[in-house]
Structure formats: C-alpha cells, structure tokens
PDB file of C-alpha atoms in Angstrom:
ATOM      1  CA  GLU A   1      94.147  85.184 120.555  1.00 59.00           C
ATOM      2  CA  THR A   2      96.788  82.895 119.599  1.00 66.00           C
ATOM      3  CA  ASN A   3      99.489  85.299 119.346  1.00 70.00           C
ATOM      4  CA  PRO A   4      98.791  88.374 121.603  1.00 78.00           C
ATOM      5  CA  ASP A   5      99.271  91.580 119.821  1.00 84.00           C
ATOM      6  CA  PRO A   6      97.268  94.870 119.432  1.00 86.00           C
ATOM      7  CA  ILE A   7      94.214  94.189 117.143  1.00 89.00           C
ATOM      8  CA  VAL A   8      94.544  97.113 114.360  1.00 89.00           C
ATOM      9  CA  ALA A   9      91.390  96.249 112.227  1.00 90.00           C
ATOM     10  CA  VAL A  10      88.576  93.658 112.118  1.00 91.00           C
ATOM     11  CA  LEU A  11      86.702  92.533 109.062  1.00 90.00           C
ATOM     12  CA  ALA A  12      84.138  89.862 107.877  1.00 88.00           C
ATOM     13  CA  SER A  13      85.721  87.891 105.031  1.00 87.00           C
ATOM     14  CA  ASN A  14      83.646  84.788 103.437  1.00 83.00           C
ATOM     15  CA  GLY A  15      81.702  84.311 106.772  1.00 83.00           C
ATOM     16  CA  GLN A  16      84.988  84.665 109.210  1.00 85.00           C
ATOM     17  CA  ALA A  17      85.817  87.172 111.149  1.00 88.00           C
ATOM     18  CA  VAL A  18      89.174  88.089 110.467  1.00 90.00           C
ATOM     19  CA  LEU A  19      91.281  89.478 113.287  1.00 89.00           C
ATOM     20  CA  LEU A  20      94.336  91.662 111.751  1.00 90.00           C
ATOM     21  CA  GLY A  21      96.938  92.615 114.772  1.00 89.00           C
ATOM     22  CA  ASP A  22     100.251  94.775 114.167  1.00 88.00           C
ATOM     23  CA  GLY A  23     102.180  91.272 114.171  1.00 88.00           C
ATOM     24  CA  THR A  24      99.533  88.540 113.588  1.00 87.00           C
ATOM     25  CA  THR A  25      96.370  87.495 111.575  1.00 89.00           C
ATOM     26  CA  GLU A  26      93.761  85.203 112.968  1.00 89.00           C
ATOM     27  CA  PHE A  27      90.530  84.092 111.856  1.00 87.00           C
ATOM     28  CA  TRP A  28      87.692  83.033 114.402  1.00 86.00           C
ATOM     29  CA  GLY A  29      84.342  81.556 113.094  1.00 87.00           C
ATOM     30  CA  ASN A  30      80.662  80.589 114.652  1.00 81.00           C
ATOM     31  CA  SER A  31      81.247  78.138 117.739  1.00 79.00           C
ATOM     32  CA  GLY A  32      77.339  78.032 118.681  1.00 76.00           C
ATOM     33  CA  ALA A  33      78.605  78.521 122.130  1.00 75.00           C
ATOM     34  CA  LEU A  34      75.976  80.460 124.351  1.00 76.00           C
ATOM     35  CA  ASP A  35      78.597  82.425 126.524  1.00 78.00           C
ATOM     36  CA  PHE A  36      80.322  83.652 123.326  1.00 78.00           C
ATOM     37  CA  ALA A  37      79.798  82.647 119.722  1.00 76.00           C
ATOM     38  CA  PHE A  38      83.272  83.003 118.197  1.00 80.00           C
ATOM     39  CA  SER A  39      86.411  80.800 118.625  1.00 79.00           C
ATOM     40  CA  ALA A  40      89.427  80.915 116.987  1.00 78.00           C
ATOM     41  CA  LEU A  41      89.712  78.548 113.949  1.00 81.00           C
ATOM     42  CA  GLN A  42      92.561  76.420 114.711  1.00 81.00           C
ATOM     43  CA  GLY A  43      95.436  76.584 112.611  1.00 81.00           C
ATOM     44  CA  THR A  44      94.888  79.953 110.924  1.00 81.00           C
ATOM     45  CA  ALA A  45      96.941  81.916 112.865  1.00 82.00           C
ATOM     46  CA  SER A  46      99.530  83.912 110.681  1.00 82.00           C
ATOM     47  CA  GLU A  47     102.672  85.664 111.562  1.00 85.00           C
ATOM     48  CA  TRP A  48     101.578  88.749 109.261  1.00 89.00           C
ATOM     49  CA  GLY A  49     100.364  91.373 110.657  1.00 90.00           C
ATOM     50  CA  LEU A  50      98.496  94.810 109.427  1.00 93.00           C
ATOM     51  CA  ALA A  51     101.220  97.657 108.645  1.00 93.00           C
ATOM     52  CA  ALA A  52      98.400 100.333 107.765  1.00 93.00           C
ATOM     53  CA  ARG A  53      95.047 100.397 109.168  1.00 93.00           C
ATOM     54  CA  TRP A  54      93.130 101.741 106.547  1.00 94.00           C
ATOM     55  CA  SER A  55      94.911  99.736 103.593  1.00 95.00           C
ATOM     56  CA  VAL A  56      92.409  96.735 103.913  1.00 94.00           C
ATOM     57  CA  ALA A  57      89.924  96.697 100.929  1.00 94.00           C
ATOM     58  CA  LYS A  58      87.860  93.875  99.417  1.00 92.00           C
ATOM     59  CA  TYR A  59      89.749  92.705  96.815  1.00 92.00           C
ATOM     60  CA  ASP A  60      88.612  90.051  94.247  1.00 89.00           C
ATOM     61  CA  ASN A  61      87.115  86.892  96.102  1.00 86.00           C
ATOM     62  CA  SER A  62      88.901  87.902  99.733  1.00 90.00           C
ATOM     63  CA  PHE A  63      90.435  91.441 100.360  1.00 94.00           C
ATOM     64  CA  ALA A  64      94.035  92.909 100.089  1.00 95.00           C
ATOM     65  CA  CYS A  65      96.127  94.978 102.465  1.00 95.00           C
ATOM     66  CA  LEU A  66      99.574  95.967 103.499  1.00 95.00           C
ATOM     67  CA  VAL A  67     101.101  93.710 105.764  1.00 94.00           C
ATOM     68  CA  LYS A  68     104.230  93.264 107.553  1.00 92.00           C
ATOM     69  CA  ASN A  69     106.430  90.576 108.969  1.00 86.00           C
ATOM     70  CA  ARG A  70     108.178  90.180 112.191  1.00 83.00           C
ATOM     71  CA  MET A  71     111.299  91.671 110.953  1.00 84.00           C
ATOM     72  CA  GLY A  72     109.071  94.794 109.785  1.00 80.00           C
ATOM     73  CA  GLU A  73     109.372  94.130 105.931  1.00 87.00           C
ATOM     74  CA  VAL A  74     106.295  95.779 104.216  1.00 93.00           C
ATOM     75  CA  MET A  75     104.216  94.194 101.412  1.00 94.00           C
ATOM     76  CA  VAL A  76     100.878  94.443  99.390  1.00 96.00           C
ATOM     77  CA  ALA A  77      99.424  90.864  99.739  1.00 94.00           C
ATOM     78  CA  GLN A  78      95.786  89.368  99.431  1.00 94.00           C
ATOM     79  CA  MET A  79      94.551  86.701 101.504  1.00 89.00           C
ATOM     80  CA  SER A  80      94.626  83.033  99.843  1.00 86.00           C
ATOM     81  CA  GLY A  81      92.933  81.102 102.179  1.00 85.00           C
ATOM     82  CA  TYR A  82      94.329  81.790 105.483  1.00 84.00           C
ATOM     83  CA  LEU A  83      97.677  83.273 104.568  1.00 86.00           C
ATOM     84  CA  PRO A  84      99.104  86.174 102.748  1.00 88.00           C
ATOM     85  CA  LYS A  85      99.711  85.942  98.751  1.00 92.00           C
ATOM     86  CA  LYS A  86     102.055  88.351  97.895  1.00 95.00           C
ATOM     87  CA  LEU A  87     100.634  91.265  95.125  1.00 96.00           C
ATOM     88  CA  SER A  88     103.542  93.362  95.276  1.00 96.00           C
ATOM     89  CA  THR A  89     106.868  92.861  93.384  1.00 95.00           C
ATOM     90  CA  VAL A  90     110.404  93.201  94.582  1.00 95.00           C
ATOM     91  CA  ASP A  91     110.559  96.553  93.079  1.00 96.00           C
ATOM     92  CA  MET A  92     107.110  97.680  94.468  1.00 96.00           C
ATOM     93  CA  ASP A  93     108.502  96.390  98.222  1.00 94.00           C
ATOM     94  CA  SER A  94     111.551  98.144  97.545  1.00 95.00           C
ATOM     95  CA  ILE A  95     109.913 101.627  96.750  1.00 95.00           C
ATOM     96  CA  ILE A  96     107.176 101.176  99.609  1.00 95.00           C
ATOM     97  CA  ASN A  97     109.550 100.094 102.359  1.00 92.00           C
ATOM     98  CA  GLY A  98     111.531 103.381 101.000  1.00 91.00           C
ATOM     99  CA  TYR A  99     108.992 105.348 102.128  1.00 92.00           C
ATOM    100  CA  GLY A 100     109.545 104.641 105.596  1.00 86.00           C
ATOM    101  CA  TYR A 101     107.872 103.683 108.750  1.00 83.00           C
ATOM    102  CA  ALA A 102     105.633 106.783 109.229  1.00 82.00           C
ATOM    103  CA  ALA A 103     104.411 106.684 105.190  1.00 82.00           C
ATOM    104  CA  THR A 104     103.633 103.301 105.356  1.00 89.00           C
ATOM    105  CA  ALA A 105     101.613 103.294 108.593  1.00 91.00           C
ATOM    106  CA  ASP A 106      99.054 106.332 107.199  1.00 92.00           C
ATOM    107  CA  ALA A 107      98.842 104.458 103.732  1.00 95.00           C
ATOM    108  CA  SER A 108      94.992 103.705 102.786  1.00 95.00           C
ATOM    109  CA  ALA A 109      93.348 101.504  99.736  1.00 96.00           C
ATOM    110  CA  TRP A 110      90.163 100.918  97.644  1.00 95.00           C
ATOM    111  CA  SER A 111      89.445  98.483  95.168  1.00 95.00           C
ATOM    112  CA  PHE A 112      86.835  97.979  92.039  1.00 93.00           C
ATOM    113  CA  MET A 113      86.429  96.186  88.887  1.00 91.00           C
ATOM    114  CA  LEU A 114      87.465  97.537  85.423  1.00 90.00           C
ATOM    115  CA  GLY A 115      86.551  95.317  82.337  1.00 88.00           C
ATOM    116  CA  GLY A 116      86.662  92.245  84.652  1.00 90.00           C
ATOM    117  CA  HIS A 117      89.903  93.200  86.367  1.00 94.00           C
ATOM    118  CA  PRO A 118      90.301  93.505  89.968  1.00 95.00           C
ATOM    119  CA  MET A 119      92.180  96.665  90.681  1.00 95.00           C
ATOM    120  CA  TYR A 120      93.882  97.607  94.495  1.00 96.00           C
ATOM    121  CA  VAL A 121      94.664 101.236  94.837  1.00 96.00           C
ATOM    122  CA  ILE A 122      96.980 101.940  97.371  1.00 97.00           C
ATOM    123  CA  SER A 123      98.105 105.614  98.639  1.00 96.00           C
ATOM    124  CA  PHE A 124     100.809 107.116 101.051  1.00 95.00           C
ATOM    125  CA  PRO A 125      99.403 110.383 101.991  1.00 93.00           C
ATOM    126  CA  SER A 126     103.304 110.851 103.692  1.00 92.00           C
ATOM    127  CA  ALA A 127     105.089 110.045 100.659  1.00 94.00           C
ATOM    128  CA  ASN A 128     102.699 112.188  98.374  1.00 93.00           C
ATOM    129  CA  ALA A 129     102.087 108.631  96.267  1.00 95.00           C
ATOM    130  CA  SER A 130      99.584 106.436  94.848  1.00 96.00           C
ATOM    131  CA  TRP A 131      99.887 102.903  93.228  1.00 97.00           C
ATOM    132  CA  LEU A 132      97.224 100.766  91.331  1.00 96.00           C
ATOM    133  CA  PHE A 133      97.806  97.077  90.718  1.00 97.00           C
ATOM    134  CA  ASP A 134      95.704  95.297  88.052  1.00 96.00           C
ATOM    135  CA  GLY A 135      95.100  91.643  89.494  1.00 94.00           C
ATOM    136  CA  SER A 136      94.424  90.021  86.006  1.00 94.00           C
ATOM    137  CA  THR A 137      97.791  91.246  84.685  1.00 95.00           C
ATOM    138  CA  GLY A 138     100.005  91.497  87.507  1.00 94.00           C
ATOM    139  CA  PHE A 139     100.998  94.847  86.886  1.00 96.00           C
ATOM    140  CA  TRP A 140     101.635  97.932  89.231  1.00 97.00           C
ATOM    141  CA  THR A 141     101.178 101.382  87.791  1.00 96.00           C
ATOM    142  CA  SER A 142     101.679 104.965  89.310  1.00 95.00           C
ATOM    143  CA  PHE A 143      98.205 106.463  89.932  1.00 94.00           C
ATOM    144  CA  LYS A 144      97.995 110.102  89.832  1.00 92.00           C
ATOM    145  CA  SER A 145      95.150 112.505  89.502  1.00 91.00           C
ATOM    146  CA  TYR A 146      95.304 115.330  86.990  1.00 90.00           C
ATOM    147  CA  GLY A 147      97.651 117.733  88.579  1.00 89.00           C
ATOM    148  CA  MET A 148      98.883 115.783  91.150  1.00 91.00           C
ATOM    149  CA  SER A 149     101.765 113.645  92.648  1.00 91.00           C
ATOM    150  CA  ARG A 150      98.868 111.373  93.841  1.00 93.00           C
ATOM    151  CA  HIS A 151      95.466 109.999  92.985  1.00 93.00           C
ATOM    152  CA  ARG A 152      92.339 112.227  94.790  1.00 90.00           C
ATOM    153  CA  GLY A 153      90.826 108.797  96.173  1.00 91.00           C
ATOM    154  CA  GLU A 154      90.993 107.916  99.505  1.00 90.00           C
ATOM    155  CA  PHE A 155      88.258 104.710 100.298  1.00 90.00           C
ATOM    156  CA  SER A 156      85.485 103.442  97.906  1.00 91.00           C
ATOM    157  CA  PHE A 157      82.372 101.718  98.192  1.00 89.00           C
ATOM    158  CA  ASN A 158      79.687 100.083  96.164  1.00 87.00           C
ATOM    159  CA  LEU A 159      76.475 101.507  95.397  1.00 91.00           C
ATOM    160  CA  LEU A 160      73.547 100.156  92.678  1.00 90.00           C
ATOM    161  CA  GLY A 161      76.266  99.003  90.613  1.00 86.00           C
ATOM    162  CA  SER A 162      78.786 102.079  90.609  1.00 88.00           C
ATOM    163  CA  THR A 163      81.965 102.472  92.596  1.00 91.00           C
ATOM    164  CA  ILE A 164      81.653 105.566  95.101  1.00 92.00           C
ATOM    165  CA  VAL A 165      84.965 107.146  95.694  1.00 92.00           C
ATOM    166  CA  ALA A 166      85.593 109.525  98.521  1.00 93.00           C
ATOM    167  CA  ASP A 167      87.694 112.464  97.576  1.00 91.00           C
ATOM    168  CA  ASN A 168      90.952 112.628 100.216  1.00 90.00           C
ATOM    169  CA  ILE A 169      90.914 116.764  99.884  1.00 89.00           C
ATOM    170  CA  ASP A 170      87.211 117.655 100.673  1.00 91.00           C
ATOM    171  CA  GLY A 171      85.682 114.197 101.408  1.00 90.00           C
ATOM    172  CA  LYS A 172      83.385 114.807  98.613  1.00 93.00           C
ATOM    173  CA  LEU A 173      81.745 111.300  97.227  1.00 95.00           C
ATOM    174  CA  TYR A 174      82.363 110.987  93.255  1.00 93.00           C
ATOM    175  CA  ARG A 175      81.037 108.194  90.851  1.00 92.00           C
ATOM    176  CA  LEU A 176      84.277 106.209  89.383  1.00 89.00           C
ATOM    177  CA  ASP A 177      84.131 106.708  85.673  1.00 87.00           C
ATOM    178  CA  PRO A 178      85.788 104.237  83.936  1.00 80.00           C
ATOM    179  CA  THR A 179      86.350 106.252  80.996  1.00 78.00           C
ATOM    180  CA  ALA A 180      88.347 109.002  82.812  1.00 75.00           C
ATOM    181  CA  LEU A 181      90.887 106.995  84.413  1.00 68.00           C
TER     182      LEU A 181
END
C-alpha cells in the first residue's frame, strides 16, 4: 500500500479493487503481471479512511460510505472518481459526530432506487437512529420503522428487479415495498 494502515473492507467498483483502510483509500487495477495480477493505480490514494466497515453500499454509479479524515472527523461520502464527494451536510456531520466513536463504528448502510432517486440509508445501532439520503434532492431525513426509533433494515441486495432488505432484529428477508416507505 501507499500508506500502510489496516484494511477494513475491500470491494470491486467499476472494474477496480478498492482497498478501504482505517485512514486511507486506494484503488488497484489489473497489472497483467503473472506473479500478482493487481497493482496500485498511481495517484489514486486518498487520505480518507473508512469509519464503519458495514457502511459501504453500492450507490448510484459508485459507492457511498461513512468516511473519516486524519483528524477523526466523520462524514458520509460517495466516491467520485478517486476522491470522496461529501453527501452529508454540516448539520448531518454534527449529528453523526455527536453520536461518538462507538456509535459511528457500528454503522451499517444499504441503498436502493425509488422513482429514479438514488437512496442511501445509514443506521447507527448504538445511537438507535437511521437516516435516509435522497441523492436527487440532496435532502436527509430521519428514517424509522413503525413503533421504532430507527429503521429495521440492515443490509440490502437486488434480486430479479426487487430490493431485498435484511431485518436487523430477526434476520428475515423482505422485499422493499416503495408504497410502504
């Protein structure tokens, strides 16, 4: 790595391997070498690390996650090329950072499309809160399930044109119903 730090998560994005460390992010590509097929792409290292392992979600044409800078400040960002593009507002940053390290470290996220709007949902189990970001409007809103302080969804995946969401309480899988949001 360009900046050795513990790797927190690895994912594939746009044909590249993304190594998300706790202090940096690097993009690696196919080098064609026989001994090791991947090499770091020069000039792609970023001094933003992953703040929560499970906050990474495919979002729009890239991915979004909870990132932190070298000074420990946390924000929600979408990767735009090789750099994070801030999605959270100053007010959201204040709320998220106010949860404290333990609450941001256990955050989880998932995403879906609703009527052409890319949506990113991030939950903070220790803070008992969930937030929904609408990528088309740029608005953040508190996101709750009926009778709860946070949303029950923990993770999601797409299957046959439907968004399937895992329940954080019992692990059951449900098809996301856009009319019930």
